[in-house]
mmCIF file of C-alpha atoms in Angstrom:
data_model
loop_
_atom_site.group_PDB
_atom_site.id
_atom_site.type_symbol
_atom_site.label_atom_id
_atom_site.label_comp_id
_atom_site.label_asym_id
_atom_site.label_seq_id
_atom_site.Cartn_x
_atom_site.Cartn_y
_atom_site.Cartn_z
ATOM 1 C CA MET A 10 34.321 100.510 43.346
ATOM 2 C CA THR A 11 36.856 101.258 40.322
ATOM 3 C CA THR A 12 38.102 98.455 37.605
ATOM 4 C CA LEU A 13 40.436 97.932 39.312
ATOM 5 C CA ASP A 14 39.218 97.637 43.407
ATOM 6 C CA ALA A 15 36.626 94.733 41.102
ATOM 7 C CA GLU A 16 39.307 93.482 39.133
ATOM 8 C CA VAL A 17 41.485 92.410 42.770
ATOM 9 C CA ALA A 18 38.382 91.158 44.476
ATOM 10 C CA GLY A 19 37.765 89.035 41.553
ATOM 11 C CA PRO A 20 34.017 87.823 40.808
ATOM 12 C CA LYS A 21 31.430 87.199 43.097
ATOM 13 C CA GLY A 22 30.115 84.146 44.636
ATOM 14 C CA PRO A 23 30.566 81.596 47.731
ATOM 15 C CA VAL A 24 34.906 82.476 49.326
ATOM 16 C CA THR A 25 36.338 78.593 49.079
ATOM 17 C CA SER A 26 39.113 78.018 51.094
ATOM 18 C CA GLY A 27 41.091 76.683 48.684
ATOM 19 C CA ARG A 28 41.334 73.333 48.539
ATOM 20 C CA PRO A 29 41.012 71.572 45.820
ATOM 21 C CA SER A 30 37.264 69.652 45.689
ATOM 22 C CA PRO A 31 36.561 65.806 46.377
ATOM 23 C CA SER A 32 36.972 64.077 43.404
ATOM 24 C CA ALA A 33 34.034 61.371 42.265
ATOM 25 C CA PRO A 34 35.465 57.988 43.424
ATOM 26 C CA THR A 35 36.941 56.253 40.166
ATOM 27 C CA PRO A 36 35.179 53.256 39.319
ATOM 28 C CA GLY A 37 36.058 49.337 39.974
ATOM 29 C CA PRO A 38 37.642 47.509 36.110
ATOM 30 C CA TRP A 39 34.373 45.313 37.280
ATOM 31 C CA TRP A 40 31.709 48.378 36.662
ATOM 32 C CA GLN A 41 33.563 49.674 33.571
ATOM 33 C CA ALA A 42 33.621 46.653 32.428
ATOM 34 C CA TRP A 43 29.633 46.689 33.211
ATOM 35 C CA ARG A 44 29.573 49.523 31.737
ATOM 36 C CA ASP A 45 30.751 49.319 28.266
ATOM 37 C CA LEU A 46 28.998 45.691 28.143
ATOM 38 C CA ARG A 47 25.576 48.206 28.608
ATOM 39 C CA ARG A 48 27.092 50.309 25.868
ATOM 40 C CA ASN A 49 27.653 47.024 23.043
ATOM 41 C CA ARG A 50 24.111 46.715 21.371
ATOM 42 C CA VAL A 51 24.912 43.583 19.969
ATOM 43 C CA ALA A 52 26.468 42.365 23.510
ATOM 44 C CA MET A 53 23.138 43.684 24.824
ATOM 45 C CA GLY A 54 20.370 42.125 22.564
ATOM 46 C CA SER A 55 21.834 39.407 22.505
ATOM 47 C CA LEU A 56 21.736 38.975 26.166
ATOM 48 C CA VAL A 57 18.181 39.945 25.757
ATOM 49 C CA VAL A 58 17.256 36.860 23.299
ATOM 50 C CA LEU A 59 19.141 34.216 26.058
ATOM 51 C CA VAL A 60 17.224 35.183 27.641
ATOM 52 C CA LEU A 61 14.268 34.875 26.586
ATOM 53 C CA ILE A 62 14.615 31.667 26.044
ATOM 54 C CA VAL A 63 15.654 29.998 29.362
ATOM 55 C CA VAL A 64 12.238 32.066 30.437
ATOM 56 C CA MET A 65 10.617 30.088 28.010
ATOM 57 C CA CYS A 66 11.936 26.430 28.551
ATOM 58 C CA ILE A 67 11.366 27.216 32.000
ATOM 59 C CA ALA A 68 8.260 28.175 31.674
ATOM 60 C CA ALA A 69 7.657 24.574 30.035
ATOM 61 C CA PRO A 70 5.150 23.050 32.215
ATOM 62 C CA LEU A 71 3.221 26.251 31.663
ATOM 63 C CA TYR A 72 3.310 26.048 28.488
ATOM 64 C CA GLU A 73 2.385 22.317 27.972
ATOM 65 C CA SER A 74 -0.338 22.096 31.153
ATOM 66 C CA ALA A 75 -2.782 25.813 30.170
ATOM 67 C CA ILE A 76 -1.737 26.361 26.980
ATOM 68 C CA ALA A 77 -1.420 23.854 24.836
ATOM 69 C CA HIS A 78 -2.672 20.532 27.065
ATOM 70 C CA THR A 79 -0.711 18.279 25.707
ATOM 71 C CA ASP A 80 2.209 15.643 27.164
ATOM 72 C CA ALA A 81 5.470 15.970 26.031
ATOM 73 C CA PHE A 82 6.020 12.934 26.883
ATOM 74 C CA THR A 83 3.661 10.284 26.081
ATOM 75 C CA SER A 84 1.647 8.403 23.306
ATOM 76 C CA ASN A 85 -1.272 10.297 21.551
ATOM 77 C CA VAL A 86 -0.796 7.244 18.572
ATOM 78 C CA GLN A 87 -4.618 7.723 18.860
ATOM 79 C CA GLY A 88 -5.207 11.675 19.131
ATOM 80 C CA VAL A 89 -8.102 13.995 17.928
ATOM 81 C CA ILE A 90 -7.736 17.177 18.345
ATOM 82 C CA VAL A 91 -10.213 19.722 16.563
ATOM 83 C CA ILE A 92 -9.354 22.588 13.514
ATOM 84 C CA ASP A 93 -11.714 25.059 12.437
ATOM 85 C CA GLY A 94 -14.771 22.758 13.726
ATOM 86 C CA GLU A 95 -13.476 19.504 12.024
ATOM 87 C CA GLN A 96 -11.952 16.684 14.053
ATOM 88 C CA VAL A 97 -8.054 15.674 13.449
ATOM 89 C CA LYS A 98 -5.936 12.484 13.845
ATOM 90 C CA VAL A 99 -2.500 13.588 15.128
ATOM 91 C CA LEU A 100 -1.647 10.181 13.730
ATOM 92 C CA GLU A 101 -2.726 9.329 9.758
ATOM 93 C CA THR A 102 -1.184 5.904 7.868
ATOM 94 C CA SER A 103 -0.128 7.323 4.556
ATOM 95 C CA SER A 104 1.237 5.440 1.426
ATOM 96 C CA GLU A 105 2.216 7.856 -0.704
ATOM 97 C CA GLY A 106 4.820 8.779 -1.864
ATOM 98 C CA LEU A 107 7.741 8.692 0.680
ATOM 99 C CA GLY A 108 5.002 9.216 3.310
ATOM 100 C CA LEU A 109 4.724 5.397 3.742
ATOM 101 C CA GLY A 110 4.337 4.892 7.377
ATOM 102 C CA VAL A 111 2.647 7.019 9.853
ATOM 103 C CA ASN A 112 2.585 11.113 8.956
ATOM 104 C CA PRO A 113 2.164 13.190 12.152
ATOM 105 C CA ILE A 114 -0.058 16.176 12.296
ATOM 106 C CA GLY A 115 1.825 19.112 10.714
ATOM 107 C CA PRO A 116 2.096 22.712 12.202
ATOM 108 C CA THR A 117 -1.340 24.046 13.665
ATOM 109 C CA TRP A 118 -0.408 27.359 14.029
ATOM 110 C CA THR A 119 -3.355 27.270 17.208
ATOM 111 C CA ASN A 120 -2.649 26.324 21.040
ATOM 112 C CA GLN A 121 -2.572 22.605 19.922
ATOM 113 C CA TYR A 122 0.431 21.339 18.251
ATOM 114 C CA LEU A 123 1.565 24.273 17.831
ATOM 115 C CA LEU A 124 4.747 22.896 15.672
ATOM 116 C CA GLY A 125 2.235 19.606 15.008
ATOM 117 C CA ALA A 126 3.967 15.763 15.889
ATOM 118 C CA ASP A 127 6.169 13.808 16.300
ATOM 119 C CA ASN A 128 6.233 9.597 15.277
ATOM 120 C CA GLN A 129 4.458 8.925 18.149
ATOM 121 C CA GLY A 130 2.284 12.042 18.323
ATOM 122 C CA ARG A 131 3.817 14.218 20.764
ATOM 123 C CA ASP A 132 3.754 18.189 20.825
ATOM 124 C CA VAL A 133 6.449 19.711 18.943
ATOM 125 C CA ALA A 134 6.243 22.588 20.339
ATOM 126 C CA ALA A 135 5.933 21.320 23.837
ATOM 127 C CA ARG A 136 9.223 19.045 23.727
ATOM 128 C CA MET A 137 11.605 22.012 22.189
ATOM 129 C CA LEU A 138 11.146 23.750 25.452
ATOM 130 C CA TYR A 139 11.129 20.784 27.274
ATOM 131 C CA GLY A 140 14.603 19.322 25.047
ATOM 132 C CA GLY A 141 15.984 23.263 26.028
ATOM 133 C CA ARG A 142 16.310 23.527 29.161
ATOM 134 C CA ASN A 143 18.547 20.201 29.380
ATOM 135 C CA SER A 144 20.303 21.185 26.587
ATOM 136 C CA ILE A 145 20.943 24.572 28.068
ATOM 137 C CA LEU A 146 21.498 23.250 31.525
ATOM 138 C CA ILE A 147 24.139 20.628 30.152
ATOM 139 C CA GLY A 148 25.577 22.820 27.762
ATOM 140 C CA PHE A 149 25.652 25.447 31.107
ATOM 141 C CA ALA A 150 27.114 23.044 33.441
ATOM 142 C CA SER A 151 29.192 21.697 31.519
ATOM 143 C CA ALA A 152 30.984 25.072 30.295
ATOM 144 C CA ILE A 153 31.481 25.849 34.095
ATOM 145 C CA LEU A 154 32.644 22.376 34.862
ATOM 146 C CA CYS A 155 35.385 23.186 32.022
ATOM 147 C CA CYS A 156 36.037 26.517 33.351
ATOM 148 C CA LEU A 157 36.337 25.715 36.580
ATOM 149 C CA VAL A 158 38.832 22.458 35.976
ATOM 150 C CA ALA A 159 40.631 24.337 33.375
ATOM 151 C CA GLY A 160 40.720 27.480 35.626
ATOM 152 C CA ILE A 161 42.679 25.858 38.328
ATOM 153 C CA VAL A 162 45.380 23.702 36.249
ATOM 154 C CA GLY A 163 46.170 26.214 33.966
ATOM 155 C CA ILE A 164 47.531 28.228 37.393
ATOM 156 C CA VAL A 165 48.861 25.950 39.633
ATOM 157 C CA ALA A 166 51.345 24.957 36.500
ATOM 158 C CA GLY A 167 51.887 28.111 34.972
ATOM 159 C CA PHE A 168 52.235 29.213 38.715
ATOM 160 C CA PHE A 169 54.327 26.748 40.152
ATOM 161 C CA GLY A 170 55.975 25.728 36.885
ATOM 162 C CA ARG A 171 58.954 22.487 36.811
ATOM 163 C CA GLY A 172 57.718 19.671 37.995
ATOM 164 C CA VAL A 173 54.099 20.183 38.234
ATOM 165 C CA ASP A 174 54.145 22.060 35.377
ATOM 166 C CA ALA A 175 55.689 19.558 33.376
ATOM 167 C CA VAL A 176 53.089 16.717 34.336
ATOM 168 C CA LEU A 177 49.673 18.575 34.040
ATOM 169 C CA SER A 178 50.929 19.599 30.975
ATOM 170 C CA ARG A 179 51.725 16.538 29.341
ATOM 171 C CA GLY A 180 47.877 15.367 30.836
ATOM 172 C CA LEU A 181 46.583 18.470 28.756
ATOM 173 C CA ASP A 182 48.361 17.365 25.700
ATOM 174 C CA VAL A 183 47.086 13.791 26.080
ATOM 175 C CA LEU A 184 43.672 15.528 26.026
ATOM 176 C CA TRP A 185 44.939 17.308 23.546
ATOM 177 C CA ALA A 186 45.585 14.739 20.954
ATOM 178 C CA PHE A 187 42.000 13.152 20.733
ATOM 179 C CA PRO A 188 39.374 15.113 18.162
ATOM 180 C CA VAL A 189 37.085 15.861 21.191
ATOM 181 C CA TYR A 190 33.905 14.458 19.514
ATOM 182 C CA LEU A 191 35.394 11.190 19.341
ATOM 183 C CA LEU A 192 36.925 11.087 22.039
ATOM 184 C CA ALA A 193 33.360 12.550 23.753
ATOM 185 C CA ILE A 194 32.095 9.697 21.684
ATOM 186 C CA CYS A 195 34.061 6.868 23.522
ATOM 187 C CA LEU A 196 32.904 7.902 27.088
ATOM 188 C CA SER A 197 29.558 8.581 26.398
ATOM 189 C CA VAL A 198 29.148 4.990 24.361
ATOM 190 C CA VAL A 199 31.211 3.457 27.942
ATOM 191 C CA LEU A 200 29.674 5.459 29.986
ATOM 192 C CA ILE A 201 25.970 5.938 29.610
ATOM 193 C CA ASN A 202 24.990 2.901 29.567
ATOM 194 C CA SER A 203 26.577 1.594 33.217
ATOM 195 C CA SER A 204 26.260 3.326 36.360
ATOM 196 C CA VAL A 205 29.120 5.319 37.588
ATOM 197 C CA SER A 206 30.230 5.801 40.912
ATOM 198 C CA VAL A 207 32.811 7.818 42.636
ATOM 199 C CA GLY A 208 32.942 7.613 45.960
ATOM 200 C CA PRO A 209 29.744 8.073 47.210
ATOM 201 C CA VAL A 210 28.128 9.679 44.528
ATOM 202 C CA THR A 211 26.449 7.556 42.188
ATOM 203 C CA LEU A 212 25.647 8.580 38.655
ATOM 204 C CA THR A 213 22.927 6.190 36.604
ATOM 205 C CA SER A 214 23.186 5.767 33.206
ATOM 206 C CA GLY A 215 20.058 7.574 32.877
ATOM 207 C CA SER A 216 21.367 10.663 34.645
ATOM 208 C CA LEU A 217 22.236 14.262 32.540
ATOM 209 C CA TRP A 218 25.125 14.805 34.866
ATOM 210 C CA LEU A 219 27.299 12.030 32.756
ATOM 211 C CA PRO A 220 27.062 13.978 30.107
ATOM 212 C CA ILE A 221 27.713 17.658 31.986
ATOM 213 C CA VAL A 222 30.352 15.720 33.078
ATOM 214 C CA ILE A 223 32.073 14.237 29.758
ATOM 215 C CA ILE A 224 31.672 16.907 27.657
ATOM 216 C CA GLY A 225 33.271 19.529 30.522
ATOM 217 C CA LEU A 226 35.964 17.628 30.512
ATOM 218 C CA VAL A 227 37.192 16.418 27.033
ATOM 219 C CA TYR A 228 37.042 20.734 26.897
ATOM 220 C CA VAL A 229 38.745 20.907 29.928
ATOM 221 C CA PRO A 230 42.685 21.739 27.333
ATOM 222 C CA TYR A 231 40.494 24.349 25.421
ATOM 223 C CA VAL A 232 40.564 26.698 27.873
ATOM 224 C CA ALA A 233 43.602 25.288 30.598
ATOM 225 C CA ARG A 234 45.950 26.425 27.205
ATOM 226 C CA PRO A 235 45.694 29.886 27.579
ATOM 227 C CA VAL A 236 45.106 30.306 31.457
ATOM 228 C CA ARG A 237 48.890 28.357 32.086
ATOM 229 C CA GLY A 238 49.986 31.287 29.020
ATOM 230 C CA GLN A 239 48.792 34.394 30.387
ATOM 231 C CA VAL A 240 50.458 32.803 34.573
ATOM 232 C CA MET A 241 53.306 32.223 33.130
ATOM 233 C CA SER A 242 53.291 35.826 31.687
ATOM 234 C CA LEU A 243 52.010 36.916 35.004
ATOM 235 C CA ARG A 244 54.562 35.411 36.397
ATOM 236 C CA GLU A 245 57.551 37.995 35.639
ATOM 237 C CA ARG A 246 55.255 41.473 35.461
ATOM 238 C CA GLU A 247 56.589 43.790 37.709
ATOM 239 C CA PHE A 248 54.033 43.845 40.748
ATOM 240 C CA VAL A 249 54.133 39.912 41.489
ATOM 241 C CA GLN A 250 58.030 40.040 41.308
ATOM 242 C CA ALA A 251 57.680 42.427 43.515
ATOM 243 C CA ALA A 252 55.108 41.035 46.463
ATOM 244 C CA VAL A 253 57.718 37.504 46.044
ATOM 245 C CA GLY A 254 60.726 40.357 47.161
ATOM 246 C CA ALA A 255 58.340 41.136 50.347
ATOM 247 C CA GLY A 256 57.934 37.801 51.092
ATOM 248 C CA ALA A 257 54.634 37.022 50.437
ATOM 249 C CA PRO A 258 53.164 33.024 50.453
ATOM 250 C CA ASP A 259 52.037 31.276 47.611
ATOM 251 C CA LEU A 260 48.821 31.098 48.366
ATOM 252 C CA ARG A 261 48.638 34.807 48.979
ATOM 253 C CA LEU A 262 50.370 35.433 45.733
ATOM 254 C CA LEU A 263 47.368 32.997 44.003
ATOM 255 C CA ARG A 264 44.302 35.461 45.651
ATOM 256 C CA ARG A 265 45.906 38.813 45.550
ATOM 257 C CA GLU A 266 47.929 39.109 42.050
ATOM 258 C CA ILE A 267 47.388 36.440 39.576
ATOM 259 C CA LEU A 268 43.612 34.814 40.003
ATOM 260 C CA PRO A 269 42.488 38.599 39.581
ATOM 261 C CA ASN A 270 43.810 38.955 36.293
ATOM 262 C CA VAL A 271 43.101 35.822 35.202
ATOM 263 C CA LEU A 272 39.143 35.230 36.309
ATOM 264 C CA PRO A 273 38.547 37.892 33.478
ATOM 265 C CA THR A 274 39.655 35.901 30.632
ATOM 266 C CA ILE A 275 37.897 32.822 31.983
ATOM 267 C CA ILE A 276 34.574 34.243 32.573
ATOM 268 C CA VAL A 277 34.884 35.346 28.468
ATOM 269 C CA PHE A 278 35.955 31.374 28.098
ATOM 270 C CA LEU A 279 32.376 30.344 29.513
ATOM 271 C CA PRO A 280 29.450 31.718 26.927
ATOM 272 C CA LEU A 281 31.715 30.926 24.500
ATOM 273 C CA MET A 282 32.234 27.113 25.725
ATOM 274 C CA ALA A 283 28.599 27.016 27.284
ATOM 275 C CA ALA A 284 27.299 27.945 23.277
ATOM 276 C CA ILE A 285 30.280 24.365 22.192
ATOM 277 C CA ASN A 286 29.231 22.099 24.480
ATOM 278 C CA MET A 287 25.889 22.389 23.837
ATOM 279 C CA LEU A 288 26.931 21.948 20.587
ATOM 280 C CA THR A 289 28.490 19.601 21.504
ATOM 281 C CA GLU A 290 25.778 17.406 23.250
ATOM 282 C CA ALA A 291 23.153 18.113 20.445
ATOM 283 C CA ALA A 292 25.823 15.790 18.739
ATOM 284 C CA LEU A 293 25.625 13.227 20.895
ATOM 285 C CA SER A 294 22.301 12.938 21.898
ATOM 286 C CA PHE A 295 21.657 13.159 17.849
ATOM 287 C CA LEU A 296 24.136 9.965 18.409
ATOM 288 C CA SER A 297 21.574 8.260 21.035
ATOM 289 C CA ILE A 298 24.919 8.123 23.210
ATOM 290 C CA GLY A 299 24.152 11.791 25.528
ATOM 291 C CA VAL A 300 20.874 12.862 26.615
ATOM 292 C CA GLN A 301 18.637 9.540 27.584
ATOM 293 C CA PRO A 302 15.312 9.023 27.014
ATOM 294 C CA PRO A 303 12.412 9.629 28.403
ATOM 295 C CA GLU A 304 13.890 13.167 28.868
ATOM 296 C CA ALA A 305 14.503 14.756 25.859
ATOM 297 C CA SER A 306 17.106 17.406 24.210
ATOM 298 C CA TRP A 307 17.144 19.605 21.208
ATOM 299 C CA GLY A 308 19.531 16.590 19.623
ATOM 300 C CA THR A 309 17.510 14.217 20.804
ATOM 301 C CA ILE A 310 14.171 16.274 18.774
ATOM 302 C CA ILE A 311 16.214 16.492 15.826
ATOM 303 C CA ASN A 312 17.265 12.648 15.702
ATOM 304 C CA ASP A 313 13.022 12.137 16.343
ATOM 305 C CA GLY A 314 12.425 13.772 12.661
ATOM 306 C CA VAL A 315 15.136 12.780 10.595
ATOM 307 C CA GLY A 316 12.560 10.145 9.330
ATOM 308 C CA LEU A 317 10.302 13.333 8.628
ATOM 309 C CA LEU A 318 11.714 15.369 7.018
ATOM 310 C CA TYR A 319 10.682 14.681 3.863
ATOM 311 C CA THR A 320 6.962 14.937 4.823
ATOM 312 C CA ARG A 321 7.432 17.185 7.558
ATOM 313 C CA PRO A 322 10.861 18.339 8.010
ATOM 314 C CA TRP A 323 9.381 20.961 11.014
ATOM 315 C CA VAL A 324 9.818 18.122 13.611
ATOM 316 C CA ALA A 325 14.150 18.621 13.216
ATOM 317 C CA LEU A 326 13.832 22.374 11.882
ATOM 318 C CA ALA A 327 12.205 23.861 14.578
ATOM 319 C CA PRO A 328 14.810 22.791 17.053
ATOM 320 C CA GLY A 329 17.659 23.285 14.854
ATOM 321 C CA ILE A 330 16.731 27.020 14.797
ATOM 322 C CA MET A 331 16.502 26.839 18.525
ATOM 323 C CA LEU A 332 19.458 25.882 18.669
ATOM 324 C CA ALA A 333 21.474 27.658 15.689
ATOM 325 C CA LEU A 334 19.740 31.176 17.279
ATOM 326 C CA THR A 335 20.926 29.966 21.140
ATOM 327 C CA ALA A 336 24.600 29.138 20.106
ATOM 328 C CA VAL A 337 24.691 32.527 17.927
ATOM 329 C CA VAL A 338 23.812 34.433 20.621
ATOM 330 C CA LEU A 339 25.935 33.334 23.264
ATOM 331 C CA ASN A 340 28.926 33.815 20.586
ATOM 332 C CA LEU A 341 27.465 36.959 20.112
ATOM 333 C CA LEU A 342 27.587 38.293 24.239
ATOM 334 C CA GLY A 343 31.091 36.048 24.690
ATOM 335 C CA ASP A 344 32.436 38.921 22.602
ATOM 336 C CA GLY A 345 31.153 41.568 23.773
ATOM 337 C CA VAL A 346 31.994 40.102 27.211
ATOM 338 C CA ARG A 347 35.327 40.013 25.978
ATOM 339 C CA ASP A 348 35.403 43.750 24.629
ATOM 340 C CA SER A 349 34.746 44.853 27.646
ATOM 341 C CA LEU A 350 37.061 43.204 29.591
ATOM 342 C CA ASP A 351 39.769 43.291 27.970
ATOM 343 C CA PRO A 352 41.478 46.632 28.616
ATOM 344 C CA LYS A 353 43.445 47.952 25.045
ATOM 345 C CA ALA A 354 39.747 47.150 23.510
ATOM 346 C CA ARG A 355 38.327 50.142 26.305
ATOM 347 C CA LEU A 356 41.381 51.659 25.206
ATOM 348 C CA ARG A 357 40.835 51.221 21.934
ATOM 349 C CA GLY A 358 36.718 53.189 21.829
ATOM 350 C CA GLY A 359 38.198 55.464 23.935
ATOM 351 C CA VAL A 360 40.259 56.950 21.381
#
C-alpha cells in the first residue's frame, strides 16, 4: 500500500459508525456540593472532630459504668479512691487560703476521676460527657426548629408579599427589637418553673424541650430575614415568571421553583445556628434558668465550678473548653458547607 493509500485509509483501529459517544451523566448540584465539601480539608477535619465529640458524649453511660466506675449524678461526699496504692478522699476539708470549706480531689489522670471531682464529689469527666449530650441535643434540636420555622415564615412572607408579608415582617421586627439574651432570659424565667400546655402536649418544668423551644424561637428572625429576601429576589427571576405565565399554581411554584433554591441557604444556617444556640443554652444554664437538675449541661457544670476557680479551676475549664471547641468546629463546618453550596464559590475555585 502506498503512502497515499495509507493516508486515505486512516489509522488502524475499530471502525465506528460516526455517532458521538454518549457522555457521562452530569452530576447534580447536591453531588457537586458534597464533592466540593470533601475537598475542603478544614471542613472535613471539623466534621471528624464533631463526630468524635458526639460519639464520646453518646458513650457517656459506657464510660461511667465500665471505665470510671462512678455515678455522675450521685453525691460522693464520703468517697475514697486508691491512687498509687494510697487511699485518697474524694472531698477534703480545707481551711487554708482561698480554699475554705470543701476541697475536691483534682485531676488524677487515671480511669477514676480523670478530671477530678466537683464540690459534691461527682466525677467531672463523666458529668462533662453527660452534659455534652444535653448541650449538643439542645443546640441541634433548637437549630432545626429555628431553621424550620424561619424557613416557612420567610418563604411565605417573601412569596405572597403585600398583607401577608406586612404581618409576618412586623412580627419578626417585634422579636428583633429585643436583645436575644434578654428575651431568652425573660421567657426562661417565666416558663422554666411552671408547666406549659399546648393542646394535648404538656411540657414540665424540667423538660429539655423548654430550652429547645425558647432558644429556637428567639433566633427565628435571624434566619427568616435572609430567606425572605432571597425569595423576593427569586420571584423576579425569568424561570419563575415563565412558570407563572404557564399557569402554574402557587403550591407548585413553591415546591418546584422556590424551595429548591432556598434550601441551600437554610442548610448553611443549620450548623451556624447550632453553635450559637449551644452558647445560648450554656449562658442560660449558667444562670440556672436553662437545663434544670438533675440533668446536666456544659453550662450547669461551668456554674458548679465557679466556686472552685481558685482551687480546682479544671472543674469549670474542662466543659468550657469542650463548649468552645464544639462551637469552633461547627462554625468551620458551616463555612465549608456555605462554600460548597455557593455556585459562585465553586466558580471562583475553578477559575
